């Protein structure tokens, strides 16, 4: 195996370290950052790590638990491994991922090479052209409830190398550091680990295979890691799907969230999946109900909050070029993802929101003696290089609202 045999040395870990650097590795329980490794010498660091792996004395450290704020005010737990552990996880992933990829099914889109959330969105939208019922499923606390023994058994079906199996077992049992105290992990995989998405896919591949082998006549499954929907032709089929899936997940020691799993009638309601809201609306051309997909209310709330944070009063002294650069990264990334949907109105709404936030931001920046006219602001915006959510739109249409 790469990084773990005499035939492979630190260069194998080098590829993994490049991946970790690209993902902006941050400090964890040992306080070491990617920048620190680069300053002290990457080659020496990787050589030492490769030697520890070869001698089988490498031991992972607990992951650092941090809470990531969610738009609804709650938080999502994230477990961040050390840079050292991330490099080894990436090296392991590079080796074992192709082995599992050979068996993964087309219905799985999440965290896979040459697969994306956008592809899943388009596939679901296409399936809805001829279908009217959807099981919108939510696995309750998935990453915290993955059963270690079941996962080990699934990994052993494809991997026989004792050293690889030992590494995976060590990562599962490494524990989590919360407020300075180490806690054991008897189940679950940490959200934030490099190898965690692959392990999560290995676990739920059993759902994909079971569905593909036995139940495709009831509906089509579309899964992005632990987020999935089943598109069905009838209410009866959808209700049967919900019950069948709940029973199968029980065998994996998982449960569907009773308050977040729904059977949806597309003739009357819609559902959210991967940041999009899916709904059927009359076609402007034919008048027939057809599927549309636009940014969900939650997605809109999230991006507005990001814009608000960049333009709040506490940042009045920030360099305007820096501010525009930060906003452009938010706008372009969001626009690139949601461009595949029926998002024109939502994108135009966000352009107006950016315009109003910047107008108020610059008014406050000038203070009570400043005089910022709408025409002058529009000229500044034109010269600033500020990106648009809707590139062909005109954010300036909102001038009369605040002028």
mmCIF file of C-alpha atoms in Angstrom:
data_model
loop_
_atom_site.group_PDB
_atom_site.id
_atom_site.type_symbol
_atom_site.label_atom_id
_atom_site.label_comp_id
_atom_site.label_asym_id
_atom_site.label_seq_id
_atom_site.Cartn_x
_atom_site.Cartn_y
_atom_site.Cartn_z
ATOM 1 C CA UNK A 1 0.000 0.000 0.000
ATOM 2 C CA UNK A 2 1.114 3.566 -0.652
ATOM 3 C CA UNK A 3 3.063 5.080 2.191
ATOM 4 C CA UNK A 4 3.112 1.793 4.053
ATOM 5 C CA UNK A 5 5.459 -0.552 2.287
ATOM 6 C CA UNK A 6 9.146 -0.606 1.573
ATOM 7 C CA UNK A 7 8.471 -0.089 -2.126
ATOM 8 C CA UNK A 8 6.796 3.243 -1.501
ATOM 9 C CA UNK A 9 8.255 6.138 0.371
ATOM 10 C CA UNK A 10 7.387 9.702 1.310
ATOM 11 C CA UNK A 11 6.468 10.582 -2.285
ATOM 12 C CA UNK A 12 3.261 8.611 -1.879
ATOM 13 C CA UNK A 13 2.335 10.672 1.157
ATOM 14 C CA UNK A 14 3.375 13.718 -0.857
ATOM 15 C CA UNK A 15 0.390 13.376 -3.150
ATOM 16 C CA UNK A 16 -1.837 13.119 -0.108
ATOM 17 C CA UNK A 17 -0.281 16.212 1.464
ATOM 18 C CA UNK A 18 -1.006 18.176 -1.715
ATOM 19 C CA UNK A 19 -4.665 17.206 -1.401
ATOM 20 C CA UNK A 20 -4.736 18.301 2.248
ATOM 21 C CA UNK A 21 -3.046 21.611 1.354
ATOM 22 C CA UNK A 22 -5.622 22.205 -1.398
ATOM 23 C CA UNK A 23 -8.351 21.773 1.202
ATOM 24 C CA UNK A 24 -6.777 24.411 3.475
ATOM 25 C CA UNK A 25 -5.862 22.167 6.398
ATOM 26 C CA UNK A 26 -6.314 23.963 9.724
ATOM 27 C CA UNK A 27 -4.836 23.374 13.143
ATOM 28 C CA UNK A 28 -6.330 20.718 15.414
ATOM 29 C CA UNK A 29 -5.622 19.143 18.804
ATOM 30 C CA UNK A 30 -1.837 19.291 18.307
ATOM 31 C CA UNK A 31 -1.928 22.918 17.104
ATOM 32 C CA UNK A 32 -0.070 22.081 13.877
ATOM 33 C CA UNK A 33 -1.211 23.699 10.619
ATOM 34 C CA UNK A 34 -0.231 23.010 7.024
ATOM 35 C CA UNK A 35 1.732 26.281 7.080
ATOM 36 C CA UNK A 36 3.734 25.014 10.050
ATOM 37 C CA UNK A 37 4.613 21.813 8.186
ATOM 38 C CA UNK A 38 5.732 23.786 5.131
ATOM 39 C CA UNK A 39 7.933 26.062 7.221
ATOM 40 C CA UNK A 40 9.622 23.158 8.999
ATOM 41 C CA UNK A 41 10.123 21.149 5.783
ATOM 42 C CA UNK A 42 7.543 19.028 3.995
ATOM 43 C CA UNK A 43 9.944 16.336 2.809
ATOM 44 C CA UNK A 44 11.318 15.670 6.284
ATOM 45 C CA UNK A 45 7.791 15.659 7.733
ATOM 46 C CA UNK A 46 6.560 13.135 5.159
ATOM 47 C CA UNK A 47 9.671 10.977 5.534
ATOM 48 C CA UNK A 48 9.060 10.731 9.279
ATOM 49 C CA UNK A 49 5.402 9.935 8.736
ATOM 50 C CA UNK A 50 6.235 7.237 6.164
ATOM 51 C CA UNK A 51 8.758 5.714 8.576
ATOM 52 C CA UNK A 52 6.141 5.568 11.364
ATOM 53 C CA UNK A 53 3.676 3.877 9.026
ATOM 54 C CA UNK A 54 6.245 1.350 7.850
ATOM 55 C CA UNK A 55 7.223 0.564 11.448
ATOM 56 C CA UNK A 56 3.519 0.388 12.382
ATOM 57 C CA UNK A 57 3.956 2.866 15.241
ATOM 58 C CA UNK A 58 1.641 5.535 13.787
ATOM 59 C CA UNK A 59 -1.286 6.309 16.101
ATOM 60 C CA UNK A 60 -4.041 8.834 15.245
ATOM 61 C CA UNK A 61 -5.034 11.521 17.706
ATOM 62 C CA UNK A 62 -8.608 12.410 18.705
ATOM 63 C CA UNK A 63 -10.483 14.713 16.360
ATOM 64 C CA UNK A 64 -11.274 18.219 17.545
ATOM 65 C CA UNK A 65 -15.010 18.838 17.888
ATOM 66 C CA UNK A 66 -16.154 22.228 16.634
ATOM 67 C CA UNK A 67 -19.719 23.440 16.182
ATOM 68 C CA UNK A 68 -20.608 24.973 12.812
ATOM 69 C CA UNK A 69 -23.568 27.416 12.917
ATOM 70 C CA UNK A 70 -26.616 26.520 10.791
ATOM 71 C CA UNK A 71 -29.080 29.033 9.288
ATOM 72 C CA UNK A 72 -31.828 27.986 11.730
ATOM 73 C CA UNK A 73 -29.671 28.903 14.730
ATOM 74 C CA UNK A 74 -28.641 25.337 15.556
ATOM 75 C CA UNK A 75 -25.138 23.962 15.086
ATOM 76 C CA UNK A 76 -23.644 21.015 13.208
ATOM 77 C CA UNK A 77 -20.798 19.087 14.889
ATOM 78 C CA UNK A 78 -17.608 18.814 12.860
ATOM 79 C CA UNK A 79 -14.673 16.590 13.804
ATOM 80 C CA UNK A 80 -11.312 17.896 12.563
ATOM 81 C CA UNK A 81 -8.357 15.466 12.488
ATOM 82 C CA UNK A 82 -4.761 16.634 12.840
ATOM 83 C CA UNK A 83 -2.799 17.484 9.698
ATOM 84 C CA UNK A 84 -0.781 14.307 10.239
ATOM 85 C CA UNK A 85 -3.929 12.173 10.374
ATOM 86 C CA UNK A 86 -5.439 13.951 7.369
ATOM 87 C CA UNK A 87 -2.369 13.188 5.257
ATOM 88 C CA UNK A 88 -2.475 9.489 6.175
ATOM 89 C CA UNK A 89 -6.246 9.335 5.607
ATOM 90 C CA UNK A 90 -5.803 10.920 2.189
ATOM 91 C CA UNK A 91 -3.031 8.456 1.301
ATOM 92 C CA UNK A 92 -5.262 5.577 2.350
ATOM 93 C CA UNK A 93 -8.212 7.001 0.426
ATOM 94 C CA UNK A 94 -6.146 7.327 -2.757
ATOM 95 C CA UNK A 95 -5.445 3.590 -2.590
ATOM 96 C CA UNK A 96 -8.766 2.096 -1.497
ATOM 97 C CA UNK A 97 -11.258 4.428 -3.170
ATOM 98 C CA UNK A 98 -10.866 2.882 -6.666
ATOM 99 C CA UNK A 99 -11.506 -0.560 -5.165
ATOM 100 C CA UNK A 100 -14.885 0.520 -3.820
ATOM 101 C CA UNK A 101 -15.655 2.766 -6.789
ATOM 102 C CA UNK A 102 -15.659 -0.329 -8.986
ATOM 103 C CA UNK A 103 -18.804 -1.488 -7.139
ATOM 104 C CA UNK A 104 -20.590 1.797 -6.366
ATOM 105 C CA UNK A 105 -23.801 2.312 -8.334
ATOM 106 C CA UNK A 106 -24.936 5.183 -10.598
ATOM 107 C CA UNK A 107 -27.648 6.242 -8.116
ATOM 108 C CA UNK A 108 -24.907 7.445 -5.721
ATOM 109 C CA UNK A 109 -23.615 10.966 -6.449
ATOM 110 C CA UNK A 110 -21.950 12.247 -3.286
ATOM 111 C CA UNK A 111 -18.183 12.629 -2.760
ATOM 112 C CA UNK A 112 -17.266 10.470 -5.738
ATOM 113 C CA UNK A 113 -14.853 11.107 -8.623
ATOM 114 C CA UNK A 114 -16.608 12.643 -11.639
ATOM 115 C CA UNK A 115 -19.922 12.746 -9.751
ATOM 116 C CA UNK A 116 -21.588 15.845 -8.345
ATOM 117 C CA UNK A 117 -24.614 17.281 -6.607
ATOM 118 C CA UNK A 118 -25.485 19.108 -9.821
ATOM 119 C CA UNK A 119 -25.740 15.802 -11.670
ATOM 120 C CA UNK A 120 -28.066 14.463 -8.987
ATOM 121 C CA UNK A 121 -30.271 17.569 -9.208
ATOM 122 C CA UNK A 122 -30.612 17.258 -12.983
ATOM 123 C CA UNK A 123 -31.312 13.515 -12.739
ATOM 124 C CA UNK A 124 -34.078 14.055 -10.172
ATOM 125 C CA UNK A 125 -35.610 16.850 -12.225
ATOM 126 C CA UNK A 126 -35.643 14.617 -15.315
ATOM 127 C CA UNK A 127 -37.249 11.747 -13.357
ATOM 128 C CA UNK A 128 -40.016 14.064 -12.159
ATOM 129 C CA UNK A 129 -41.195 14.726 -15.717
ATOM 130 C CA UNK A 130 -43.185 11.470 -15.644
ATOM 131 C CA UNK A 131 -43.535 10.922 -11.895
ATOM 132 C CA UNK A 132 -45.659 12.656 -9.269
ATOM 133 C CA UNK A 133 -44.714 11.164 -5.915
ATOM 134 C CA UNK A 134 -41.463 11.424 -3.956
ATOM 135 C CA UNK A 135 -40.175 9.956 -0.720
ATOM 136 C CA UNK A 136 -38.070 12.762 0.742
ATOM 137 C CA UNK A 137 -35.916 10.852 3.244
ATOM 138 C CA UNK A 138 -33.815 12.058 6.153
ATOM 139 C CA UNK A 139 -31.606 9.663 8.136
ATOM 140 C CA UNK A 140 -31.594 10.770 11.754
ATOM 141 C CA UNK A 141 -28.074 11.639 12.967
ATOM 142 C CA UNK A 142 -26.449 9.501 10.288
ATOM 143 C CA UNK A 143 -22.771 10.339 10.837
ATOM 144 C CA UNK A 144 -23.137 9.845 14.598
ATOM 145 C CA UNK A 145 -24.876 6.466 14.308
ATOM 146 C CA UNK A 146 -22.825 4.461 11.796
ATOM 147 C CA UNK A 147 -22.231 1.106 13.495
ATOM 148 C CA UNK A 148 -18.500 0.391 13.644
ATOM 149 C CA UNK A 149 -18.749 -3.381 13.558
ATOM 150 C CA UNK A 150 -21.072 -3.323 10.539
ATOM 151 C CA UNK A 151 -18.770 -0.854 8.776
ATOM 152 C CA UNK A 152 -15.691 -2.977 9.501
ATOM 153 C CA UNK A 153 -17.433 -5.983 7.973
ATOM 154 C CA UNK A 154 -18.325 -4.032 4.832
ATOM 155 C CA UNK A 155 -14.748 -2.789 4.448
ATOM 156 C CA UNK A 156 -13.361 -6.327 4.901
ATOM 157 C CA UNK A 157 -15.458 -7.536 1.980
ATOM 158 C CA UNK A 158 -13.156 -5.605 -0.363
ATOM 159 C CA UNK A 159 -9.955 -5.007 1.641
ATOM 160 C CA UNK A 160 -7.779 -7.765 3.071
ATOM 161 C CA UNK A 161 -4.591 -5.809 3.885
ATOM 162 C CA UNK A 162 -4.246 -6.019 7.663
ATOM 163 C CA UNK A 163 -2.479 -2.650 7.892
ATOM 164 C CA UNK A 164 -5.254 -0.826 6.069
ATOM 165 C CA UNK A 165 -7.916 -2.463 8.222
ATOM 166 C CA UNK A 166 -5.952 -1.532 11.349
ATOM 167 C CA UNK A 167 -5.690 2.110 10.246
ATOM 168 C CA UNK A 168 -9.416 2.388 9.606
ATOM 169 C CA UNK A 169 -10.163 0.787 12.961
ATOM 170 C CA UNK A 170 -7.793 3.233 14.691
ATOM 171 C CA UNK A 171 -9.495 6.228 13.067
ATOM 172 C CA UNK A 172 -12.904 4.973 14.135
ATOM 173 C CA UNK A 173 -11.729 4.532 17.723
ATOM 174 C CA UNK A 174 -9.566 7.670 17.956
ATOM 175 C CA UNK A 175 -12.166 9.525 19.977
ATOM 176 C CA UNK A 176 -13.184 13.165 20.004
ATOM 177 C CA UNK A 177 -11.844 16.112 22.010
ATOM 178 C CA UNK A 178 -14.621 18.315 23.441
ATOM 179 C CA UNK A 179 -13.680 21.259 25.664
ATOM 180 C CA UNK A 180 -10.303 19.706 26.346
ATOM 181 C CA UNK A 181 -11.665 16.289 27.348
ATOM 182 C CA UNK A 182 -11.320 13.131 25.260
ATOM 183 C CA UNK A 183 -14.465 11.090 24.681
ATOM 184 C CA UNK A 184 -14.564 7.584 23.258
ATOM 185 C CA UNK A 185 -16.367 6.985 19.953
ATOM 186 C CA UNK A 186 -18.274 3.705 19.982
ATOM 187 C CA UNK A 187 -20.182 4.495 16.798
ATOM 188 C CA UNK A 188 -20.253 7.080 14.020
ATOM 189 C CA UNK A 189 -17.706 8.637 11.683
ATOM 190 C CA UNK A 190 -16.598 12.250 12.202
ATOM 191 C CA UNK A 191 -17.878 14.810 9.730
ATOM 192 C CA UNK A 192 -14.670 16.540 8.712
ATOM 193 C CA UNK A 193 -12.386 13.535 8.328
ATOM 194 C CA UNK A 194 -10.813 13.077 4.901
ATOM 195 C CA UNK A 195 -11.842 9.443 4.704
ATOM 196 C CA UNK A 196 -15.262 9.865 6.347
ATOM 197 C CA UNK A 197 -17.270 10.485 3.125
ATOM 198 C CA UNK A 198 -15.854 7.297 1.580
ATOM 199 C CA UNK A 199 -16.699 5.295 4.706
ATOM 200 C CA UNK A 200 -20.183 6.833 4.706
ATOM 201 C CA UNK A 201 -20.665 5.784 1.071
ATOM 202 C CA UNK A 202 -19.410 2.258 1.795
ATOM 203 C CA UNK A 203 -22.014 1.964 4.557
ATOM 204 C CA UNK A 204 -24.944 3.198 2.450
ATOM 205 C CA UNK A 205 -23.846 1.348 -0.693
ATOM 206 C CA UNK A 206 -25.712 -1.549 0.903
ATOM 207 C CA UNK A 207 -28.906 0.526 0.557
ATOM 208 C CA UNK A 208 -28.117 1.251 -3.108
ATOM 209 C CA UNK A 209 -27.437 -2.408 -3.893
ATOM 210 C CA UNK A 210 -30.505 -3.673 -2.036
ATOM 211 C CA UNK A 211 -32.717 -1.172 -3.817
ATOM 212 C CA UNK A 212 -31.210 -1.827 -7.230
ATOM 213 C CA UNK A 213 -31.542 -5.608 -6.857
ATOM 214 C CA UNK A 214 -35.064 -5.747 -5.445
ATOM 215 C CA UNK A 215 -37.184 -2.611 -5.646
ATOM 216 C CA UNK A 216 -36.509 -0.425 -8.702
ATOM 217 C CA UNK A 217 -40.018 -1.231 -9.900
ATOM 218 C CA UNK A 218 -41.369 0.917 -7.063
ATOM 219 C CA UNK A 219 -39.248 3.981 -7.790
ATOM 220 C CA UNK A 220 -35.838 5.413 -8.619
ATOM 221 C CA UNK A 221 -33.351 6.106 -5.813
ATOM 222 C CA UNK A 222 -31.082 9.185 -5.971
ATOM 223 C CA UNK A 223 -28.567 9.474 -3.124
ATOM 224 C CA UNK A 224 -25.956 12.071 -2.208
ATOM 225 C CA UNK A 225 -24.132 10.576 0.784
ATOM 226 C CA UNK A 226 -26.817 10.420 3.528
ATOM 227 C CA UNK A 227 -29.289 12.654 1.675
ATOM 228 C CA UNK A 228 -31.610 10.780 -0.695
ATOM 229 C CA UNK A 229 -34.990 10.760 -2.404
ATOM 230 C CA UNK A 230 -36.977 8.063 -4.181
ATOM 231 C CA UNK A 231 -39.099 9.180 -7.156
ATOM 232 C CA UNK A 232 -42.274 7.084 -7.566
ATOM 233 C CA UNK A 233 -45.293 6.881 -9.896
ATOM 234 C CA UNK A 234 -48.028 6.542 -7.274
ATOM 235 C CA UNK A 235 -48.943 7.324 -3.676
ATOM 236 C CA UNK A 236 -49.156 3.634 -2.844
ATOM 237 C CA UNK A 237 -45.690 2.966 -4.200
ATOM 238 C CA UNK A 238 -44.259 5.935 -2.286
ATOM 239 C CA UNK A 239 -45.798 4.801 0.984
ATOM 240 C CA UNK A 240 -44.492 1.285 0.422
ATOM 241 C CA UNK A 241 -41.039 2.688 -0.346
ATOM 242 C CA UNK A 242 -40.989 4.667 2.890
ATOM 243 C CA UNK A 243 -41.818 1.564 4.928
ATOM 244 C CA UNK A 244 -39.369 -0.681 3.060
ATOM 245 C CA UNK A 245 -36.497 1.805 3.407
ATOM 246 C CA UNK A 246 -37.225 2.306 7.106
ATOM 247 C CA UNK A 247 -37.059 -1.457 7.621
ATOM 248 C CA UNK A 248 -33.796 -1.864 5.728
ATOM 249 C CA UNK A 249 -32.117 1.043 7.530
ATOM 250 C CA UNK A 250 -33.107 -0.613 10.801
ATOM 251 C CA UNK A 251 -30.862 -3.520 9.817
ATOM 252 C CA UNK A 252 -28.029 -0.965 9.552
ATOM 253 C CA UNK A 253 -28.972 0.391 13.010
ATOM 254 C CA UNK A 254 -30.215 3.621 11.419
ATOM 255 C CA UNK A 255 -33.621 5.310 11.522
ATOM 256 C CA UNK A 256 -35.541 7.680 9.291
ATOM 257 C CA UNK A 257 -36.256 10.986 11.006
ATOM 258 C CA UNK A 258 -40.022 10.866 11.658
ATOM 259 C CA UNK A 259 -40.446 14.632 11.399
ATOM 260 C CA UNK A 260 -38.266 15.160 8.312
ATOM 261 C CA UNK A 261 -39.188 12.169 6.137
ATOM 262 C CA UNK A 262 -42.183 12.853 3.922
ATOM 263 C CA UNK A 263 -44.218 11.366 1.111
ATOM 264 C CA UNK A 264 -44.659 14.321 -1.246
ATOM 265 C CA UNK A 265 -47.407 14.804 -3.831
ATOM 266 C CA UNK A 266 -45.850 16.932 -6.572
ATOM 267 C CA UNK A 267 -49.301 17.910 -7.751
ATOM 268 C CA UNK A 268 -49.746 19.938 -4.575
ATOM 269 C CA UNK A 269 -46.424 20.315 -2.771
ATOM 270 C CA UNK A 270 -42.686 20.433 -3.305
ATOM 271 C CA UNK A 271 -39.561 19.224 -1.543
ATOM 272 C CA UNK A 272 -35.974 20.322 -0.941
ATOM 273 C CA UNK A 273 -32.961 18.322 -2.095
ATOM 274 C CA UNK A 274 -29.303 19.402 -2.285
ATOM 275 C CA UNK A 275 -30.119 23.083 -1.864
ATOM 276 C CA UNK A 276 -32.859 23.141 -4.497
ATOM 277 C CA UNK A 277 -36.608 23.285 -4.064
ATOM 278 C CA UNK A 278 -38.437 21.013 -6.524
ATOM 279 C CA UNK A 279 -41.994 21.823 -7.511
ATOM 280 C CA UNK A 280 -44.310 21.338 -10.470
ATOM 281 C CA UNK A 281 -45.605 24.479 -12.161
ATOM 282 C CA UNK A 282 -47.532 25.128 -15.395
ATOM 283 C CA UNK A 283 -45.255 25.376 -18.426
ATOM 284 C CA UNK A 284 -45.366 28.796 -20.078
ATOM 285 C CA UNK A 285 -45.335 27.082 -23.445
ATOM 286 C CA UNK A 286 -47.847 24.244 -23.018
ATOM 287 C CA UNK A 287 -49.635 24.994 -19.745
ATOM 288 C CA UNK A 288 -48.927 21.463 -18.525
ATOM 289 C CA UNK A 289 -47.412 20.878 -15.087
ATOM 290 C CA UNK A 290 -43.661 20.334 -15.405
ATOM 291 C CA UNK A 291 -40.886 20.068 -12.794
ATOM 292 C CA UNK A 292 -38.966 23.174 -11.812
ATOM 293 C CA UNK A 293 -36.023 23.499 -9.445
ATOM 294 C CA UNK A 294 -34.878 26.729 -7.826
ATOM 295 C CA UNK A 295 -32.801 27.668 -4.745
ATOM 296 C CA UNK A 296 -34.527 26.559 -1.557
ATOM 297 C CA UNK A 297 -35.552 28.972 1.168
ATOM 298 C CA UNK A 298 -32.775 27.568 3.364
ATOM 299 C CA UNK A 299 -30.171 28.106 0.610
ATOM 300 C CA UNK A 300 -31.359 31.689 0.118
ATOM 301 C CA UNK A 301 -31.195 32.333 3.848
ATOM 302 C CA UNK A 302 -27.663 30.936 4.032
ATOM 303 C CA UNK A 303 -26.237 33.072 1.218
ATOM 304 C CA UNK A 304 -27.987 36.210 2.497
ATOM 305 C CA UNK A 305 -26.412 35.617 5.890
ATOM 306 C CA UNK A 306 -22.958 35.343 4.278
ATOM 307 C CA UNK A 307 -23.506 38.645 2.469
ATOM 308 C CA UNK A 308 -24.837 40.292 5.614
ATOM 309 C CA UNK A 309 -21.782 39.226 7.605
ATOM 310 C CA UNK A 310 -19.480 40.835 5.031
ATOM 311 C CA UNK A 311 -21.412 44.129 5.009
ATOM 312 C CA UNK A 312 -22.246 44.637 8.663
ATOM 313 C CA UNK A 313 -21.277 47.744 10.638
ATOM 314 C CA UNK A 314 -18.271 46.124 12.329
ATOM 315 C CA UNK A 315 -16.529 45.902 8.915
ATOM 316 C CA UNK A 316 -16.841 49.583 7.919
ATOM 317 C CA UNK A 317 -13.051 50.013 7.910
ATOM 318 C CA UNK A 318 -12.370 47.081 5.591
ATOM 319 C CA UNK A 319 -10.681 47.848 2.266
ATOM 320 C CA UNK A 320 -13.363 48.077 -0.426
ATOM 321 C CA UNK A 321 -11.310 46.036 -2.885
ATOM 322 C CA UNK A 322 -11.011 43.276 -0.302
ATOM 323 C CA UNK A 323 -14.760 43.465 0.373
ATOM 324 C CA UNK A 324 -15.617 43.181 -3.326
ATOM 325 C CA UNK A 325 -13.207 40.264 -3.719
ATOM 326 C CA UNK A 326 -14.847 38.372 -0.842
ATOM 327 C CA UNK A 327 -18.349 39.048 -2.161
ATOM 328 C CA UNK A 328 -17.316 37.944 -5.645
ATOM 329 C CA UNK A 329 -16.145 34.578 -4.340
ATOM 330 C CA UNK A 330 -19.503 34.077 -2.616
ATOM 331 C CA UNK A 331 -21.492 35.226 -5.645
ATOM 332 C CA UNK A 332 -19.590 33.248 -8.278
ATOM 333 C CA UNK A 333 -19.550 30.017 -6.296
ATOM 334 C CA UNK A 334 -23.265 30.236 -5.508
ATOM 335 C CA UNK A 335 -24.151 31.258 -9.068
ATOM 336 C CA UNK A 336 -22.149 28.401 -10.607
ATOM 337 C CA UNK A 337 -24.018 25.830 -8.530
ATOM 338 C CA UNK A 338 -27.563 27.178 -8.911
ATOM 339 C CA UNK A 339 -27.249 28.113 -12.596
ATOM 340 C CA UNK A 340 -28.460 24.622 -13.526
ATOM 341 C CA UNK A 341 -31.936 25.303 -12.109
ATOM 342 C CA UNK A 342 -34.826 27.640 -12.829
ATOM 343 C CA UNK A 343 -33.155 30.266 -10.696
ATOM 344 C CA UNK A 344 -33.451 33.568 -12.594
ATOM 345 C CA UNK A 345 -35.863 35.246 -10.180
ATOM 346 C CA UNK A 346 -33.985 34.095 -7.092
ATOM 347 C CA UNK A 347 -30.653 35.233 -8.534
ATOM 348 C CA UNK A 348 -32.114 38.653 -9.421
ATOM 349 C CA UNK A 349 -33.517 38.939 -5.872
ATOM 350 C CA UNK A 350 -30.038 38.315 -4.483
ATOM 351 C CA UNK A 351 -28.546 40.976 -6.758
ATOM 352 C CA UNK A 352 -30.997 43.499 -5.328
ATOM 353 C CA UNK A 353 -30.111 42.333 -1.816
ATOM 354 C CA UNK A 354 -26.373 42.840 -2.477
ATOM 355 C CA UNK A 355 -27.099 46.277 -3.941
ATOM 356 C CA UNK A 356 -29.107 47.379 -0.876
ATOM 357 C CA UNK A 357 -26.562 45.987 1.588
ATOM 358 C CA UNK A 358 -23.690 47.771 -0.162
ATOM 359 C CA UNK A 359 -25.667 51.014 -0.464
ATOM 360 C CA UNK A 360 -26.350 51.050 3.282
ATOM 361 C CA UNK A 361 -22.795 49.908 4.046
ATOM 362 C CA UNK A 362 -21.221 52.799 2.101
ATOM 363 C CA UNK A 363 -23.689 55.321 3.534
ATOM 364 C CA UNK A 364 -22.661 54.285 7.048
ATOM 365 C CA UNK A 365 -18.995 54.304 6.016
ATOM 366 C CA UNK A 366 -19.248 57.957 4.937
ATOM 367 C CA UNK A 367 -20.916 58.963 8.189
ATOM 368 C CA UNK A 368 -23.485 61.662 8.861
ATOM 369 C CA UNK A 369 -21.587 64.301 6.825
ATOM 370 C CA UNK A 370 -21.236 62.147 3.732
ATOM 371 C CA UNK A 371 -23.501 62.532 0.709
ATOM 372 C CA UNK A 372 -23.766 59.392 -1.371
ATOM 373 C CA UNK A 373 -26.042 59.807 -4.391
ATOM 374 C CA UNK A 374 -27.594 56.806 -6.175
ATOM 375 C CA UNK A 375 -25.980 57.755 -9.472
ATOM 376 C CA UNK A 376 -22.537 58.008 -7.863
ATOM 377 C CA UNK A 377 -23.065 54.679 -6.127
ATOM 378 C CA UNK A 378 -24.126 53.050 -9.408
ATOM 379 C CA UNK A 379 -20.960 54.372 -11.055
ATOM 380 C CA UNK A 380 -18.822 53.034 -8.190
ATOM 381 C CA UNK A 381 -20.493 49.643 -8.508
ATOM 382 C CA UNK A 382 -19.863 49.570 -12.255
ATOM 383 C CA UNK A 383 -16.165 50.292 -11.763
ATOM 384 C CA UNK A 384 -15.691 48.055 -8.723
ATOM 385 C CA UNK A 385 -15.735 44.748 -10.593
ATOM 386 C CA UNK A 386 -18.531 43.429 -8.372
ATOM 387 C CA UNK A 387 -19.946 40.188 -9.791
ATOM 388 C CA UNK A 388 -23.636 39.524 -10.375
ATOM 389 C CA UNK A 389 -25.688 36.540 -9.274
ATOM 390 C CA UNK A 390 -27.688 36.968 -12.474
ATOM 391 C CA UNK A 391 -25.047 38.124 -14.996
ATOM 392 C CA UNK A 392 -27.482 39.643 -17.503
ATOM 393 C CA UNK A 393 -29.558 41.353 -14.828
ATOM 394 C CA UNK A 394 -29.471 45.000 -13.789
ATOM 395 C CA UNK A 395 -29.049 45.465 -10.074
ATOM 396 C CA UNK A 396 -29.497 49.219 -10.633
ATOM 397 C CA UNK A 397 -33.244 48.739 -11.080
ATOM 398 C CA UNK A 398 -33.446 49.056 -7.305
ATOM 399 C CA UNK A 399 -32.130 52.640 -7.426
ATOM 400 C CA UNK A 400 -35.513 54.248 -6.986
ATOM 401 C CA UNK A 401 -36.131 52.253 -3.812
ATOM 402 C CA UNK A 402 -33.312 53.889 -1.890
ATOM 403 C CA UNK A 403 -32.546 56.984 -3.936
#
